[in-house]
């Protein structure tokens, strides 16, 4: 028999990146009085990961809760970037409704389509919030019409087209039901949640809980976070953890924690509809079911899309290996990568023919770059290859992932972008000009055509552009994409880079390092102005003579080196190069370090002269 809990609402907040999800959660928590009046809580309360604050995006889905008019509203904050869409897929089944945020200027974006599709597939009741209505260029009526068209395109049932609309400014903490009236607080939003989001339904019977997330506490150990769909659970209860393959293990519940604000509160018991964290379940994974031993029924596992990009993680084999990292061995690297699989469900890790190299697959370059940066900060030292698209085979036809690329920029940049994207097998599907010099362009492009494109995009638009992508599906292979990058300047000897050597190198191209930087043979120290790689001795010092020169004391003025971030380094390298990752340094290097090895590899039919 189905029953309902009217004292709870479970809501997920979904949107495209930077449309105001985390700011809205901040305002909801502050206005619900979960904090003391004199408590200093700051901004972006849910972005507790340092990388989230640095990059200004939500990476991990998180839980919080508030009390409004005696009803507990469990809130799930989700990422908006396409590379972290696995987090959205992971947690949408915990909710019964969703708040869909759409920017009043940008309108529906690629990830808006993805998150709305997933929410409607799960049967969530949507509430549309047109956010940032206080912006000068807000076009509320147009954005509402575009979003309604999106619902028409994605809805699977007629009742999904009947959704309430609110107009909000998350930064100011206001919402209203009328586009022409500025709200004073978020009361209209809270009332709408209680009225529109259905209370959690559950079947009567023994315990049945699905694990959506994992966490770790130094004192409590592993925490299994999920929603109870049937029955109840109490401290010291015996439960069964059912894995995906049907295996069962009996555990005893040590603690039950519920959410309120930014805190986890201990409770003696929880019932169906609650979102809780449980300790004492030592071996459990996301997607597993925790059930009663009397009736160990498994719930359907979490369904996520497959990765589209792969790269290799290997033990650092450069001459500087082991100098800066605490975890440098293949055993430590393998253990860390496989441990990531426990919480990162859209990631895949495979052993290769080499014990020192592992194949890691993810949703995109940024997805893998965040993992690399996290491991680097934890003290790991390793090297990674250039990202590659993952292909499939169907009826003897090679299929590759294809994405929708949406660009907003100025019309003067169209020519440069068209030339770049034409070489990357991109097909123009739509273009619109607003009459004021701004253009909206849509392309269909293979995922491998996007690898390395971001840095070219920033150069071509001089920073005056926004690009977004969304996975479209798999289509037949469209042909080779030739690299447009120039050759590399490669260090010809070990030593310390000096001003004289770098000055000579800068006559050939751009350099990446400063004087005083330790280098080794085979390290990439710059970008050649021509298409071929060039070995340069950046450690070469000026010869001393006994002849005095009138200009000998004039300092050599070097062009400042080009500094590349981790993402830019992954974009930059070619297939014969690697990125060396350490806690203190990011270096570029050739796979084959010596010029002799590279020459032999390029000319396999020729034998070196001895």
Coordinates of C-alpha atoms in Angstrom, one line a residue, residues 72 74 209 215 217 220-226 228 233 235 253-260 263-270 274-279:
X72 CA 11.4 19.8 6.2
X74 CA 15.6 18.5 1.7
X209 CA 17.2 2.4 1.0
X215 CA 31.4 10.3 2.4
X217 CA 34.5 10.8 8.5
X220 CA 32.7 7.5 12.0
X221 CA 34.4 5.9 9.0
X222 CA 32.5 5.5 5.7
X223 CA 29.1 7.1 5.4
X224 CA 26.5 5.8 3.1
X225 CA 24.1 8.6 2.0
X226 CA 20.8 7.9 0.4
X228 CA 14.8 5.5 2.4
X233 CA 15.8 2.3 10.2
X235 CA 20.5 2.8 15.4
X253 CA 24.0 0.5 11.9
X254 CA 26.2 2.5 14.2
X255 CA 24.8 6.0 13.6
X256 CA 22.1 7.7 11.6
X257 CA 22.6 11.3 10.6
X258 CA 20.1 13.8 9.0
X259 CA 20.7 17.1 7.4
X260 CA 19.8 20.6 8.6
X263 CA 25.2 20.3 9.8
X264 CA 24.6 16.6 10.1
X265 CA 22.5 15.8 13.2
X266 CA 22.4 12.5 15.0
X267 CA 19.0 10.8 15.2
X268 CA 17.8 7.5 16.7
X269 CA 15.7 6.5 13.7
X270 CA 14.5 7.6 10.2
X274 CA 14.1 10.8 4.7
X275 CA 17.5 11.5 3.2
X276 CA 20.1 10.2 5.7
X277 CA 23.7 9.3 6.2
X278 CA 24.5 5.9 7.8
X279 CA 27.7 4.8 9.4

